[in-house]
Short mmCIF file of C-alpha atoms in Angstrom, two decimals:
data_model
loop_
_atom_site.label_atom_id
_atom_site.label_comp_id
_atom_site.label_asym_id
_atom_site.label_seq_id
_atom_site.Cartn_x
_atom_site.Cartn_y
_atom_site.Cartn_z
CA MET D 20 174.59 50.88 75.39
CA ALA D 21 176.89 53.15 77.41
CA VAL D 22 175.33 56.09 79.14
CA ASP D 23 176.55 59.63 78.38
CA THR D 24 178.78 60.20 81.41
CA GLY D 25 178.59 64.00 81.29
CA LEU D 26 174.79 63.99 81.07
CA PHE D 27 174.52 61.47 83.87
CA VAL D 28 176.88 63.41 86.15
CA ALA D 29 175.01 66.68 85.54
CA MET D 30 171.55 65.23 86.24
CA THR D 31 172.77 63.21 89.20
CA LEU D 32 174.40 66.27 90.77
CA VAL D 33 171.13 68.20 90.49
CA TYR D 34 169.27 65.24 91.99
CA LEU D 35 171.73 64.87 94.87
CA VAL D 36 171.67 68.60 95.62
CA LEU D 37 167.87 68.41 95.93
CA ILE D 38 168.06 65.28 98.11
CA ILE D 39 170.74 66.78 100.35
CA GLY D 40 168.77 70.01 100.60
CA LEU D 41 165.59 68.21 101.64
CA GLY D 42 167.59 66.04 104.03
CA TYR D 43 169.09 69.15 105.61
CA LEU D 44 165.64 70.72 105.88
CA GLY D 45 164.47 67.59 107.70
CA TYR D 46 167.50 67.77 109.98
CA ARG D 47 166.78 71.40 110.83
CA ARG D 48 163.14 70.60 111.64
CA THR D 49 163.99 67.59 113.81
CA LYS D 50 164.01 68.94 117.35
CA GLU D 51 162.29 66.23 119.42
CA ASN D 52 161.64 62.49 119.42
CA ASP D 53 158.26 62.94 117.70
CA ASP D 54 159.99 64.78 114.86
CA TYR D 55 162.55 62.03 114.37
CA MET D 56 160.11 59.15 114.80
CA VAL D 57 156.79 60.33 113.30
CA ALA D 58 157.68 63.57 111.45
CA GLY D 59 156.04 65.75 114.11
CA ARG D 60 152.56 64.35 113.18
CA LYS D 61 151.94 67.20 110.72
CA ILE D 62 152.83 65.88 107.25
CA HIS D 63 150.82 67.13 104.23
CA PRO D 64 148.53 64.46 102.66
CA VAL D 65 150.24 64.69 99.25
CA VAL D 66 153.63 64.17 100.88
CA LEU D 67 152.14 61.24 102.80
CA ALA D 68 150.74 59.62 99.64
CA LEU D 69 153.95 60.01 97.66
CA SER D 70 156.08 58.87 100.61
CA TYR D 71 153.83 55.84 101.24
CA GLY D 72 153.85 54.90 97.55
CA ALA D 73 157.57 55.51 97.07
CA THR D 74 158.33 53.43 100.18
CA PHE D 75 156.00 50.67 98.99
CA ILE D 76 157.47 50.62 95.46
CA SER D 77 161.18 50.02 95.27
CA THR D 78 163.72 48.37 93.04
CA SER D 79 162.10 45.11 94.11
CA ALA D 80 158.91 46.09 92.24
CA ILE D 81 160.64 47.57 89.20
CA VAL D 82 163.73 45.39 88.78
CA GLY D 83 162.92 42.25 90.78
CA PHE D 84 159.21 41.81 90.08
CA GLY D 85 159.64 43.26 86.59
CA GLY D 86 162.17 40.49 85.97
CA VAL D 87 159.77 37.89 87.36
CA ALA D 88 157.06 39.22 85.01
CA ALA D 89 159.52 38.73 82.14
CA GLN D 90 159.93 35.13 83.27
CA LEU D 91 156.32 34.24 84.23
CA GLY D 92 154.21 36.73 82.28
CA MET D 93 151.27 39.08 82.72
CA GLY D 94 149.76 37.11 85.60
CA MET D 95 151.76 39.45 87.83
CA ILE D 96 149.15 42.12 87.10
CA TRP D 97 146.99 40.47 89.78
CA LEU D 98 149.52 41.79 92.27
CA THR D 99 148.78 45.32 91.04
CA VAL D 100 145.07 44.67 91.73
CA LEU D 101 145.82 43.60 95.30
CA ASN D 102 148.31 46.43 95.80
CA ILE D 103 145.65 49.02 95.00
CA GLY D 104 142.72 47.24 96.66
CA LEU D 105 144.49 46.20 99.85
CA GLY D 106 147.67 48.28 99.93
CA ILE D 107 145.92 51.59 99.30
CA PHE D 108 142.13 51.46 99.79
CA ILE D 109 141.84 48.94 102.65
CA ALA D 110 145.07 50.11 104.26
CA PHE D 111 144.15 53.80 104.32
CA VAL D 112 140.40 53.61 104.88
CA PHE D 113 140.04 50.65 107.25
CA PHE D 114 143.42 50.59 108.99
CA GLY D 115 144.93 54.03 108.45
CA LYS D 116 142.25 56.11 110.16
CA ARG D 117 142.12 53.96 113.26
CA THR D 118 145.92 53.73 113.40
CA ARG D 119 146.21 57.51 113.23
CA ARG D 120 143.54 58.08 115.89
CA ILE D 121 144.77 55.42 118.32
CA GLY D 122 148.42 56.23 117.66
CA HIS D 123 147.84 59.92 118.44
CA ARG D 124 145.87 59.12 121.59
CA LEU D 125 148.53 56.73 122.90
CA ARG D 126 151.43 58.87 121.61
CA ALA D 127 152.89 55.84 119.83
CA VAL D 128 155.92 56.55 117.65
CA THR D 129 156.74 53.16 116.06
CA PHE D 130 154.73 50.13 115.02
CA PRO D 131 156.05 47.99 117.92
CA ASP D 132 155.34 50.92 120.27
CA LEU D 133 151.77 51.04 118.94
CA MET D 134 151.33 47.31 119.55
CA GLY D 135 152.82 47.55 123.03
CA LYS D 136 150.61 50.46 124.07
CA CYS D 137 147.43 49.04 122.54
CA TYR D 138 147.86 45.86 124.57
CA GLY D 139 149.57 47.47 127.58
CA SER D 140 152.40 44.97 127.15
CA PRO D 141 156.18 45.42 126.94
CA PHE D 142 156.29 41.90 125.47
CA MET D 143 154.31 42.93 122.40
CA GLN D 144 156.61 45.90 121.83
CA TYR D 145 159.82 43.92 122.28
CA ALA D 146 158.61 40.89 120.30
CA ALA D 147 157.44 43.01 117.37
CA GLY D 148 160.72 44.92 117.47
CA ILE D 149 162.77 41.71 117.43
CA VAL D 150 160.82 40.32 114.45
CA ILE D 151 161.59 43.54 112.55
CA VAL D 152 165.26 43.55 113.54
CA LEU D 153 165.70 39.91 112.48
CA GLY D 154 163.57 39.97 109.33
CA MET D 155 163.86 43.41 107.78
CA PRO D 156 167.60 43.29 106.90
CA LEU D 157 166.75 40.58 104.34
CA TYR D 158 164.35 42.93 102.55
CA THR D 159 166.72 45.87 102.92
CA ALA D 160 169.59 43.90 101.41
CA ALA D 161 167.39 43.01 98.43
CA ILE D 162 166.72 46.71 97.81
CA LEU D 163 170.43 47.46 98.04
CA ILE D 164 171.17 44.70 95.54
CA GLY D 165 168.63 46.03 93.03
CA GLY D 166 169.97 49.57 93.11
CA ALA D 167 173.61 48.49 93.00
CA GLN D 168 173.02 46.10 90.09
CA PHE D 169 171.53 48.84 87.93
CA ILE D 170 174.32 51.30 88.80
CA THR D 171 176.88 48.63 87.92
CA SER D 172 175.29 47.68 84.59
CA THR D 173 174.76 51.30 83.54
CA LEU D 174 178.03 52.93 84.65
CA GLN D 175 180.27 49.87 84.38
CA ILE D 176 181.68 50.47 87.85
CA PRO D 177 182.52 47.74 90.41
CA TYR D 178 179.52 46.28 92.24
CA THR D 179 181.17 46.87 95.63
CA THR D 180 181.67 50.58 94.88
CA ALA D 181 178.10 50.95 93.67
CA LEU D 182 176.59 49.23 96.72
CA LEU D 183 178.67 51.04 99.35
CA GLY D 184 178.22 54.47 97.76
CA PHE D 185 174.50 53.91 97.36
CA ALA D 186 174.07 52.88 101.00
CA ALA D 187 176.22 55.72 102.33
CA ILE D 188 174.22 58.48 100.62
CA VAL D 189 170.91 57.20 101.99
CA ALA D 190 172.34 56.54 105.44
CA LEU D 191 173.54 60.13 105.75
CA TYR D 192 170.17 61.84 105.62
CA VAL D 193 168.27 59.06 107.45
CA VAL D 194 170.58 59.02 110.46
CA LEU D 195 170.65 62.81 110.77
CA GLY D 196 167.21 63.90 109.60
CA GLY D 197 164.88 61.15 110.81
CA LEU D 198 161.41 60.61 109.37
CA ILE D 199 160.92 64.25 108.30
CA ALA D 200 163.94 64.00 106.00
CA VAL D 201 162.81 60.55 104.85
CA MET D 202 159.31 61.70 103.88
CA TYR D 203 160.43 64.94 102.23
CA THR D 204 162.95 63.09 100.07
CA ASP D 205 160.38 60.33 99.43
CA ALA D 206 157.98 62.86 97.94
CA LEU D 207 160.61 64.14 95.49
CA GLN D 208 161.67 60.61 94.64
CA GLY D 209 158.05 59.57 94.10
CA GLY D 210 157.64 62.35 91.54
CA ILE D 211 160.79 61.26 89.71
CA MET D 212 159.59 57.65 89.71
CA LEU D 213 156.22 58.65 88.23
CA VAL D 214 157.89 60.54 85.38
CA GLY D 215 160.35 57.74 84.69
CA MET D 216 157.77 54.94 84.65
CA THR D 217 155.38 56.92 82.45
CA ILE D 218 158.10 57.52 79.86
CA LEU D 219 159.16 53.86 80.09
CA LEU D 220 155.65 52.64 79.25
CA VAL D 221 155.31 55.01 76.29
CA LEU D 222 158.75 54.23 74.84
CA THR D 223 158.24 50.48 75.25
CA TYR D 224 155.03 50.56 73.22
CA VAL D 225 156.70 52.78 70.61
CA GLN D 226 159.57 50.27 70.35
CA LEU D 227 157.13 47.38 69.86
CA GLY D 228 154.81 49.06 67.36
CA GLY D 229 151.91 50.03 69.61
CA ILE D 230 149.74 48.59 72.38
CA VAL D 231 147.75 46.08 70.32
CA GLU D 232 150.76 44.94 68.28
CA ALA D 233 152.91 44.45 71.38
CA HIS D 234 150.38 42.34 73.28
CA THR D 235 149.37 40.37 70.20
CA ALA D 236 153.01 39.48 69.64
CA LEU D 237 153.38 38.47 73.30
CA ALA D 238 150.32 36.22 73.11
CA GLY D 239 151.76 34.58 70.00
CA MET D 240 154.97 33.53 71.76
CA SER D 241 153.42 30.69 73.80
CA ALA D 242 155.29 28.06 71.77
CA LEU D 243 158.58 29.59 72.94
CA VAL D 244 158.00 28.83 76.64
CA PRO D 245 161.05 26.81 77.83
CA GLU D 246 160.42 23.15 78.53
CA ALA D 247 161.25 23.49 82.23
CA LEU D 248 158.70 26.27 82.68
CA ALA D 249 156.08 24.45 80.58
CA ALA D 250 156.57 21.36 82.73
CA GLY D 251 155.92 23.53 85.79
CA GLY D 252 152.58 24.71 84.41
CA MET D 253 153.43 27.86 82.43
CA THR D 254 151.15 28.31 79.39
CA GLY D 255 152.54 31.56 77.98
CA TRP D 256 153.42 35.15 78.90
CA ALA D 257 149.92 36.49 78.21
CA SER D 258 148.03 33.89 80.27
CA MET D 259 147.96 32.44 83.78
CA PRO D 260 149.83 29.21 84.53
CA ALA D 261 147.84 25.98 84.78
CA PHE D 262 145.72 26.00 87.94
CA GLY D 263 147.40 24.22 90.85
CA SER D 264 150.73 23.78 89.06
CA SER D 265 154.01 24.59 90.84
CA ILE D 266 154.38 27.86 88.91
CA TRP D 267 150.76 28.80 89.63
CA LEU D 268 151.36 28.18 93.35
CA THR D 269 154.52 30.30 93.28
CA LEU D 270 152.86 33.12 91.36
CA VAL D 271 149.66 33.19 93.40
CA THR D 272 150.71 32.20 96.93
CA THR D 273 154.19 33.74 97.09
CA LEU D 274 154.17 36.74 94.78
CA VAL D 275 150.54 37.87 94.59
CA LEU D 276 149.22 36.93 98.05
CA GLY D 277 152.55 37.22 99.87
CA VAL D 278 153.09 40.82 98.84
CA GLY D 279 149.44 41.80 98.29
CA ILE D 280 148.38 40.82 101.82
CA GLY D 281 151.72 41.43 103.49
CA VAL D 282 151.62 45.13 102.71
CA LEU D 283 148.83 45.65 105.28
CA ALA D 284 151.20 44.94 108.17
CA GLN D 285 154.41 46.57 106.96
CA PRO D 286 155.85 48.50 109.95
CA GLN D 287 157.49 51.15 107.75
CA LEU D 288 154.11 51.86 106.10
CA VAL D 289 151.92 51.68 109.20
CA VAL D 290 153.96 54.37 110.96
CA ARG D 291 153.12 56.80 108.13
CA PHE D 292 149.48 56.81 109.16
CA MET D 293 150.58 58.44 112.42
CA THR D 294 152.34 61.34 110.67
CA VAL D 295 149.25 63.36 109.61
CA ARG D 296 147.02 65.70 111.61
CA ASP D 297 143.60 64.16 110.91
CA SER D 298 141.66 61.47 109.03
CA ARG D 299 140.71 63.83 106.20
CA ALA D 300 144.36 63.88 105.18
CA LEU D 301 144.21 60.11 104.74
CA ASN D 302 141.15 60.41 102.48
CA ARG D 303 142.96 62.89 100.26
CA ALA D 304 146.07 60.72 100.20
CA VAL D 305 144.09 57.79 98.71
CA LEU D 306 143.32 59.88 95.61
CA VAL D 307 147.03 60.30 94.99
CA GLY D 308 148.24 56.91 96.19
CA GLY D 309 145.95 54.74 94.06
CA PRO D 310 146.99 56.12 90.64
CA PHE D 311 150.61 56.22 91.79
CA ILE D 312 150.66 52.49 92.65
CA LEU D 313 148.86 51.68 89.39
CA MET D 314 151.56 53.43 87.37
CA MET D 315 154.43 51.95 89.35
CA THR D 316 153.52 48.27 89.54
CA GLY D 317 151.32 48.13 86.45
CA VAL D 318 154.05 49.56 84.24
CA ALA D 319 156.81 47.40 85.76
CA PHE D 320 154.87 44.17 85.30
CA THR D 321 153.62 45.05 81.81
CA VAL D 322 157.00 46.14 80.52
CA GLY D 323 158.63 43.13 82.18
CA ALA D 324 156.44 40.70 80.24
CA LEU D 325 156.87 42.68 77.00
CA THR D 326 160.66 42.48 77.16
CA ASN D 327 160.19 38.99 75.70
CA VAL D 328 158.84 40.55 72.50
CA TYR D 329 161.75 42.99 72.28
CA PHE D 330 164.52 40.45 72.90
CA TYR D 331 162.97 37.91 70.52
CA ARG D 332 162.71 40.47 67.72
CA ASP D 333 166.13 41.98 68.37
CA GLN D 334 168.22 38.99 69.46
CA GLY D 335 166.12 35.94 68.65
CA VAL D 336 165.85 34.86 72.32
CA ILE D 337 163.32 35.26 75.11
CA ALA D 338 164.02 37.64 77.99
CA LEU D 339 165.19 34.89 80.34
CA ALA D 340 167.86 33.86 77.83
CA ALA D 341 168.99 37.49 77.59
CA ALA D 342 169.41 37.75 81.37
CA THR D 343 173.00 38.04 82.54
CA GLY D 344 173.97 34.68 83.97
CA GLY D 345 170.32 33.65 84.03
CA ASN D 346 169.63 36.22 86.77
CA VAL D 347 166.10 37.61 86.28
CA ASP D 348 167.03 40.71 88.26
CA THR D 349 169.16 41.83 85.29
CA ILE D 350 166.39 41.64 82.66
CA ILE D 351 164.93 45.13 83.16
CA PRO D 352 168.36 46.86 83.37
CA ASN D 353 169.51 44.99 80.25
CA PHE D 354 166.32 45.95 78.40
CA ILE D 355 166.70 49.62 79.32
CA ASN D 356 170.35 49.74 78.32
CA ALA D 357 169.74 47.90 75.02
CA SER D 358 166.57 49.60 73.81
CA MET D 359 166.24 53.10 75.20
CA PRO D 360 167.80 56.42 74.13
CA ASP D 361 170.70 57.76 76.14
CA LEU D 362 168.67 60.51 77.81
CA PHE D 363 166.05 58.09 79.06
CA ILE D 364 168.68 55.71 80.44
CA VAL D 365 169.79 58.53 82.72
CA ILE D 366 166.18 59.46 83.63
CA PHE D 367 165.29 55.85 84.36
CA MET D 368 168.46 55.36 86.37
CA LEU D 369 167.47 58.34 88.52
CA ALA D 370 163.94 56.91 88.82
CA LEU D 371 165.36 53.56 89.88
CA LEU D 372 167.72 55.20 92.35
CA ALA D 373 164.80 57.24 93.67
CA ALA D 374 162.73 54.06 94.10
CA ALA D 375 165.53 52.29 95.91
CA MET D 376 166.50 55.29 98.05
CA SER D 377 162.92 56.01 99.13
CA THR D 378 162.39 52.44 100.30
CA LEU D 379 165.88 52.11 101.75
CA SER D 380 165.55 55.28 103.79
CA SER D 381 162.29 54.03 105.31
CA LEU D 382 163.71 50.60 106.07
CA PHE D 383 166.86 52.09 107.60
CA HIS D 384 164.70 54.34 109.78
CA THR D 385 162.35 51.52 110.82
CA MET D 386 165.15 49.10 111.67
CA GLY D 387 167.00 51.76 113.65
CA THR D 388 163.99 52.88 115.66
CA SER D 389 162.94 49.28 116.30
CA LEU D 390 166.37 48.34 117.63
CA GLY D 391 167.19 51.60 119.40
CA PHE D 392 163.73 52.53 120.73
CA ASP D 393 161.74 49.31 121.03
CA VAL D 394 164.37 46.69 121.86
CA ILE D 395 167.23 48.41 123.71
CA ARG D 396 165.67 51.72 124.68
CA ARG D 397 167.22 53.52 127.64
CA THR D 398 165.41 55.88 129.95
CA GLY D 399 166.51 59.50 129.94
CA THR D 400 165.74 62.85 128.43
CA GLU D 401 164.24 63.26 124.98
CA ARG D 402 167.59 64.45 123.64
CA ALA D 403 169.48 61.56 125.26
CA THR D 404 167.37 58.90 123.55
CA MET D 405 168.17 60.22 120.06
CA ARG D 406 171.77 59.04 120.16
CA PRO D 407 171.14 55.31 120.74
CA ILE D 408 168.47 55.34 118.01
CA ARG D 409 170.92 56.87 115.53
CA LEU D 410 173.65 54.42 116.54
CA ALA D 411 171.19 51.54 116.19
CA THR D 412 170.31 52.79 112.70
CA VAL D 413 173.98 52.75 111.70
CA ALA D 414 174.35 49.22 113.09
CA MET D 415 171.34 47.90 111.15
CA ILE D 416 172.59 49.56 107.95
CA ALA D 417 175.92 47.73 108.37
CA VAL D 418 174.11 44.39 108.82
CA SER D 419 172.07 45.00 105.66
CA ILE D 420 175.19 45.82 103.63
CA VAL D 421 176.88 42.59 104.74
CA LEU D 422 173.77 40.59 103.76
CA ALA D 423 173.70 42.30 100.36
CA PHE D 424 177.19 40.96 99.65
CA ILE D 425 176.39 37.35 100.56
CA MET D 426 172.85 36.90 99.20
CA PRO D 427 172.49 34.97 95.90
CA GLY D 428 171.28 36.27 92.52
CA SER D 429 167.61 36.47 91.45
CA ILE D 430 166.75 37.18 95.09
CA ILE D 431 165.05 40.59 94.98
CA ALA D 432 161.43 39.53 94.41
CA ARG D 433 161.72 36.46 96.65
CA ALA D 434 163.26 38.39 99.57
CA THR D 435 160.52 41.03 99.30
CA ALA D 436 157.77 38.42 99.33
CA MET D 437 159.43 36.63 102.26
CA PHE D 438 159.55 39.70 104.48
CA MET D 439 156.02 40.79 103.63
CA GLY D 440 154.74 37.27 104.28
CA LEU D 441 156.51 37.23 107.65
CA CYS D 442 154.96 40.57 108.65
CA ALA D 443 151.46 39.43 107.67
CA SER D 444 151.84 36.15 109.55
CA ALA D 445 153.31 37.68 112.69
CA PHE D 446 151.53 41.03 112.92
CA LEU D 447 148.34 41.28 110.86
CA PRO D 448 145.80 39.44 113.09
CA ALA D 449 147.04 41.14 116.28
CA TYR D 450 147.23 44.52 114.52
CA ALA D 451 143.65 44.21 113.22
CA HIS D 452 142.45 43.08 116.66
CA ALA D 453 144.11 46.08 118.31
CA MET D 454 142.51 48.49 115.86
CA TYR D 455 138.97 47.05 115.98
CA SER D 456 138.49 45.80 119.52
CA SER D 457 137.52 48.08 122.40
CA ARG D 458 139.18 45.61 124.78
CA PRO D 459 141.92 43.81 122.81
CA SER D 460 143.04 40.55 124.39
CA LEU D 461 146.73 40.40 125.29
CA LYS D 462 146.61 36.60 125.54
CA ALA D 463 145.17 36.39 122.00
CA ALA D 464 147.76 38.82 120.62
CA LYS D 465 150.67 36.94 122.20
CA MET D 466 149.42 33.61 120.90
CA SER D 467 148.90 35.04 117.42
CA LEU D 468 152.28 36.76 117.14
CA VAL D 469 154.23 33.75 118.43
CA THR D 470 152.25 31.20 116.38
CA GLY D 471 152.47 33.22 113.17
CA THR D 472 156.20 33.84 113.54
CA VAL D 473 157.10 30.26 114.47
CA ALA D 474 154.86 28.76 111.77
CA TRP D 475 156.32 31.06 109.11
CA PHE D 476 159.91 30.25 110.04
CA ALA D 477 159.20 26.50 110.32
CA TRP D 478 157.51 26.30 106.91
CA THR D 479 160.30 28.40 105.39
CA ALA D 480 163.07 26.28 106.88
CA PHE D 481 161.59 22.83 106.34
CA VAL D 482 158.88 22.85 103.66
CA HIS D 483 159.02 25.71 101.13
CA VAL D 484 161.72 24.21 98.97
CA LYS D 485 163.06 27.46 97.46
CA GLU D 486 164.17 28.52 100.93
CA SER D 487 164.54 25.20 102.74
CA ALA D 488 166.94 23.83 100.13
CA ALA D 489 169.12 26.94 100.39
CA LEU D 490 169.09 27.03 104.20
CA GLY D 491 170.00 23.35 104.47
CA LEU D 492 168.37 22.70 107.88
CA SER D 493 165.89 20.19 106.49
CA ASN D 494 168.65 18.33 104.69
CA LEU D 495 170.83 18.36 107.80
CA LEU D 496 168.13 17.01 110.12
CA PHE D 497 166.02 14.85 107.81
CA GLY D 498 168.21 14.17 104.77
CA VAL D 499 165.83 15.86 102.29
CA PRO D 500 165.65 19.45 100.99
CA ALA D 501 161.97 19.69 102.03
CA VAL D 502 160.07 17.42 104.42
CA LEU D 503 156.88 17.53 102.33
CA SER D 504 156.53 16.75 98.63
CA ALA D 505 154.75 18.71 95.91
CA PRO D 506 152.44 20.55 95.91
CA TRP D 507 153.09 21.52 99.56
CA GLN D 508 156.71 22.43 98.97
CA ASP D 509 155.54 25.08 96.47
CA VAL D 510 152.98 26.65 98.85
CA ASP D 511 154.21 29.90 100.37
CA PRO D 512 154.64 30.04 104.18
CA LEU D 513 152.09 32.89 104.34
CA VAL D 514 149.28 30.58 103.19
CA ILE D 515 149.96 28.31 106.18
CA ALA D 516 151.19 30.73 108.83
CA LEU D 517 148.56 33.49 108.48
CA PRO D 518 145.55 31.16 108.99
CA LEU D 519 147.33 29.57 111.96
CA SER D 520 148.08 33.02 113.39
CA THR D 521 144.44 34.02 112.94
CA ALA D 522 143.21 30.79 114.53
CA ALA D 523 145.57 31.32 117.47
CA LEU D 524 144.15 34.82 117.94
CA LEU D 525 140.59 33.45 118.02
CA VAL D 526 141.51 30.68 120.46
CA GLY D 527 143.31 33.13 122.72
CA TRP D 528 140.36 35.53 122.61
CA VAL D 529 137.90 32.75 123.57
CA LEU D 530 140.14 31.59 126.42
CA ASP D 531 140.53 35.16 127.64
CA ARG D 532 136.78 35.80 127.58
CA HIS D 533 136.19 32.50 129.39
CA GLU D 534 138.63 33.50 132.12
CA VAL D 535 136.98 36.93 132.46
CA THR D 536 133.53 35.32 132.71
CA ALA D 537 134.75 32.82 135.28
CA ASP D 538 136.36 35.58 137.39
CA THR D 539 133.17 37.66 137.19
CA GLU D 540 131.01 34.75 138.33
CA GLU D 541 133.44 33.96 141.14
CA SER D 542 133.36 37.59 142.31
CA ALA D 543 129.57 37.65 142.16
CA GLY D 544 129.38 34.42 144.15
CA ALA D 545 131.72 35.76 146.80
CA ALA D 546 129.59 38.90 147.09
#
């Protein structure tokens, strides 16, 4: 279904005027480093909640994970449960308050800066910054791909034009306006996303005859599960895969746990806790953030699974068969274009662009500050340090665009889970230790960060077959796509690397305490 070009142009112009206006407002209010890096530490709690949620939810959740839900079914709803329980409640209440308080006291302005100052260690700051610089472009490229794919399928314009134009618009206000511009535009984009996803849920149920009828029809389609998926353990789109099967391991360890746990240590989200005045603002933000995440992920995963009912009734095929070239990332765009009225196609396109732009802007900002401030920072005046950070942001945007052109199809959900798993493995134990210990151990933090990072990369490159086969290192060195057989090759790197990272932290802490005790006894003996 072709979108009404005049309607689209009119609504998009209004949207862009608002975005540019908010970006300019952020630029005008950005006077010092704190303004550019942490929005002056005076953001309103509603703006925080919408910005956090809009950054958290991107095209990866709507297009990528929605497409995976179309392929694997309603089991993806467990990710919504973890997103709300861990990503909102635990993150804000148990991590957010301490991050805000400690970050304000130490005057930290980035996540690596927070880690470095908590442990009094340049190594922790540089190492965390390098992990972000190396890992985040993968996630950023996935977001670019999702937005560009929908623009291409809706407007029938070249993919290259869609991707470059999309990246350029976001880059403009991020580079100039910093985090104030990012969070102001995030709040607007979050509101657009909420409207779009609410309408999508209602129209989907109307298309399928109602809530009960839609889910009854989905449950009755179990016999249509493709043989390859059934052999992997899939039992239907309204039920979980067989326990312990390869599909169950992928769904649970990679998608649900990888993203559900990984969100706690996302640098672009952690820094938002340092943008408000006090802890009461975080409490108020939870009341907005929880329902927002429920509507974003819950709707995407539900509608994704229900596309099977629509395509089977309309075209006689399941959603995966209706995907362009078998690419699951095209299922949601194809469903919208085939089933929805012209006006909603435009509204949803704006919602999708808002989701992608809100996450992209935060990732651009985080990559730029990590490279320019944490990795290659120069000493000088406050004004002098702004230039290298902006240049670093432009450089990281260019890297992400190049990756977006060379990454394969059906990559959005997997790239998201990979980056979030990496962050959890590398950062989460040391981050929790820094927030909850009165005397955090540098030795323990170093051991944890290095162990988690190395273990994650090793399992990704040599064991987890979805990545190891594509990378080719295992095949080059050992002659096999993965060095371990099933079920290990289906277990996500997070499930291995995070426990090892945690164990390394505990070992380092014990060794550190032992050394302190020994030094104390030696001093006492000498006295």
